[in-house]
GROMACS .gro file of C-alpha atoms in nm:
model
  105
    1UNK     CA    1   0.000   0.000   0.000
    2UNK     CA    2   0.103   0.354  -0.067
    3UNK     CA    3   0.071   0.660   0.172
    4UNK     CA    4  -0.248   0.801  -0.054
    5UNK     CA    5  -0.400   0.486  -0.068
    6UNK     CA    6  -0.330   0.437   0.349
    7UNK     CA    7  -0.410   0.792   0.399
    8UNK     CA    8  -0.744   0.768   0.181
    9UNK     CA    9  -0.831   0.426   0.394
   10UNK     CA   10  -0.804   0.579   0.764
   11UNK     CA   11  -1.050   0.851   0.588
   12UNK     CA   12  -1.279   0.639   0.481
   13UNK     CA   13  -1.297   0.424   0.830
   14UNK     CA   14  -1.299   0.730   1.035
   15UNK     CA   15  -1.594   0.882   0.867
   16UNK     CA   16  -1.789   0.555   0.877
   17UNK     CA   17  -1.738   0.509   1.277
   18UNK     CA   18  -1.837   0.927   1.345
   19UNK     CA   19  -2.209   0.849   1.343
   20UNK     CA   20  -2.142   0.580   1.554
   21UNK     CA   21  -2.000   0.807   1.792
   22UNK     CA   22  -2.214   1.064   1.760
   23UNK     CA   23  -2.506   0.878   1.825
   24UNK     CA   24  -2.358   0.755   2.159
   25UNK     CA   25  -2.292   1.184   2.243
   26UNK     CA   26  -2.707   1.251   2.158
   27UNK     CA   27  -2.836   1.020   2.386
   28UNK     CA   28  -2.642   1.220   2.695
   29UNK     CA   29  -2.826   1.536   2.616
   30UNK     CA   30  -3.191   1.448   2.584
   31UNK     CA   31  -3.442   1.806   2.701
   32UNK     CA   32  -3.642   1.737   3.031
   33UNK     CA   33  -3.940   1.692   2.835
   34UNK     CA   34  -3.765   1.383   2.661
   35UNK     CA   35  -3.663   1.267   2.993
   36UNK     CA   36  -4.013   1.297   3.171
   37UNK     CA   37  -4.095   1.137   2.847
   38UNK     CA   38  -3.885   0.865   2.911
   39UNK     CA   39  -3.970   0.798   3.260
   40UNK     CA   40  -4.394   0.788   3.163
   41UNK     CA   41  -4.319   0.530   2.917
   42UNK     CA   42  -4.208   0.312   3.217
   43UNK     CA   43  -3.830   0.325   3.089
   44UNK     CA   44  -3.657   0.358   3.397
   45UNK     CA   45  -3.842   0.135   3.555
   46UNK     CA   46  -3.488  -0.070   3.651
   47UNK     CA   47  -3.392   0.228   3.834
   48UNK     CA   48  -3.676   0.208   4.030
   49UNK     CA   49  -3.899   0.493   3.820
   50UNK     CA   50  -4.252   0.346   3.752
   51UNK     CA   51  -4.426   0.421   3.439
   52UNK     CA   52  -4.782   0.570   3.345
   53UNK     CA   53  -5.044   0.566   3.622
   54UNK     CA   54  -4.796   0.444   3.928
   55UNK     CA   55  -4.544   0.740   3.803
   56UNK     CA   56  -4.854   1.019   3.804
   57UNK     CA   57  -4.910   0.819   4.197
   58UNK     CA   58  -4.586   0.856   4.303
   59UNK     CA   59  -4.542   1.283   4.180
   60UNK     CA   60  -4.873   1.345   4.326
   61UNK     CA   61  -4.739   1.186   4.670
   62UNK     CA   62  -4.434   1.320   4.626
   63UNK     CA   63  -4.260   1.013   4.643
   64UNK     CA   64  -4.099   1.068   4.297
   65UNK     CA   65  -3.892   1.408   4.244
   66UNK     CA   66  -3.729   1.539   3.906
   67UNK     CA   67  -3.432   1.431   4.118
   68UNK     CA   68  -3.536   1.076   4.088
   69UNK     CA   69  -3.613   1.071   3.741
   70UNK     CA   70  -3.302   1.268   3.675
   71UNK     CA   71  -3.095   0.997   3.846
   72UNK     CA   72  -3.281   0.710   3.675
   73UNK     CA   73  -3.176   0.861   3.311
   74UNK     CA   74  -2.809   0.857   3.433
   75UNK     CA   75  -2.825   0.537   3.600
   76UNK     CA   76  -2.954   0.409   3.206
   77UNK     CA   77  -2.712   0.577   3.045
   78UNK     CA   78  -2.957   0.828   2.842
   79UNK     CA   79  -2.797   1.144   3.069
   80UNK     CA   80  -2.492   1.274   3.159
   81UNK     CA   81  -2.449   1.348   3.530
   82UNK     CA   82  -2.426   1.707   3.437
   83UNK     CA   83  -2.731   1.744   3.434
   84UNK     CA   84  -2.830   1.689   3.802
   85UNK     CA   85  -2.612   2.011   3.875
   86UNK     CA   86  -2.773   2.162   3.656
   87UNK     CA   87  -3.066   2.389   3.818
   88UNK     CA   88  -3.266   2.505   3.546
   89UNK     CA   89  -3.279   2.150   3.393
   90UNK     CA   90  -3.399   2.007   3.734
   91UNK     CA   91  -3.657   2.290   3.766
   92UNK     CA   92  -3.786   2.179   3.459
   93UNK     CA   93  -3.818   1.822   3.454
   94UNK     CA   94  -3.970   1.924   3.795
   95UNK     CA   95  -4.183   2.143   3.591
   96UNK     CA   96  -4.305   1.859   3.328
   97UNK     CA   97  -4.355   1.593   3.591
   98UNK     CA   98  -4.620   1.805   3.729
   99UNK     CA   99  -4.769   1.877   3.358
  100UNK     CA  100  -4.786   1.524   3.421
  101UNK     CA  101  -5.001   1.500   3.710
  102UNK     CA  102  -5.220   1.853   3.650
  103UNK     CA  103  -5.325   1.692   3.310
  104UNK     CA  104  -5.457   1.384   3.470
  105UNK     CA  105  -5.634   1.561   3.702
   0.00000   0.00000   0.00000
């Protein structure tokens, strides 16, 4: 192999593995409504988040906090752990978890 054709090969493989790692970068910076998303749809319910009705329960009660769900999308990988210091994204997931619970009412 010559240099162009090595050169034109490491190119070619780095390009194809950038969406690749790209993808993996998108899923750590997901908006609080994707998150509270997320958690209604019962998918962080192996960090101890229940979906649908029992999540609705558990806000109302205040059993569940934007903390919690927060904490769950790290725990799954979905969030950085950025995002738990950061205040405004906390006050709103807070803010769409109860969306959650004033629309059921």
């Amino acid at each position: 192999m010559n240099v162009a054709t090595t050169a034109l090969s490491l190119v070619i493989a780095t390009t194809a593995f950038a969406p690749v790692a790209e993808a993996a970068e998108t899923t750590k910076t997901l908006t609080p409504f994707q998150v509270t998303s997320l958690a209604y749809r019962g998918s962080f319910n192996e960090a101890g988040i229940p979906g649908y009705g029992s999540l609705e329960s558990g806000i109302a009660t205040g059993d569940i906090v934007a903390e919690d769900v927060i904490e769950a999308a790290i725990a799954s990988g979905r969030l950085s752990a950025e995002a738990l210091d950061n205040s405004a994204f906390v006050s709103s997931v807070d803010n769409q978890l109860d969306n959650l619970v004033d629309r059921g009412n």
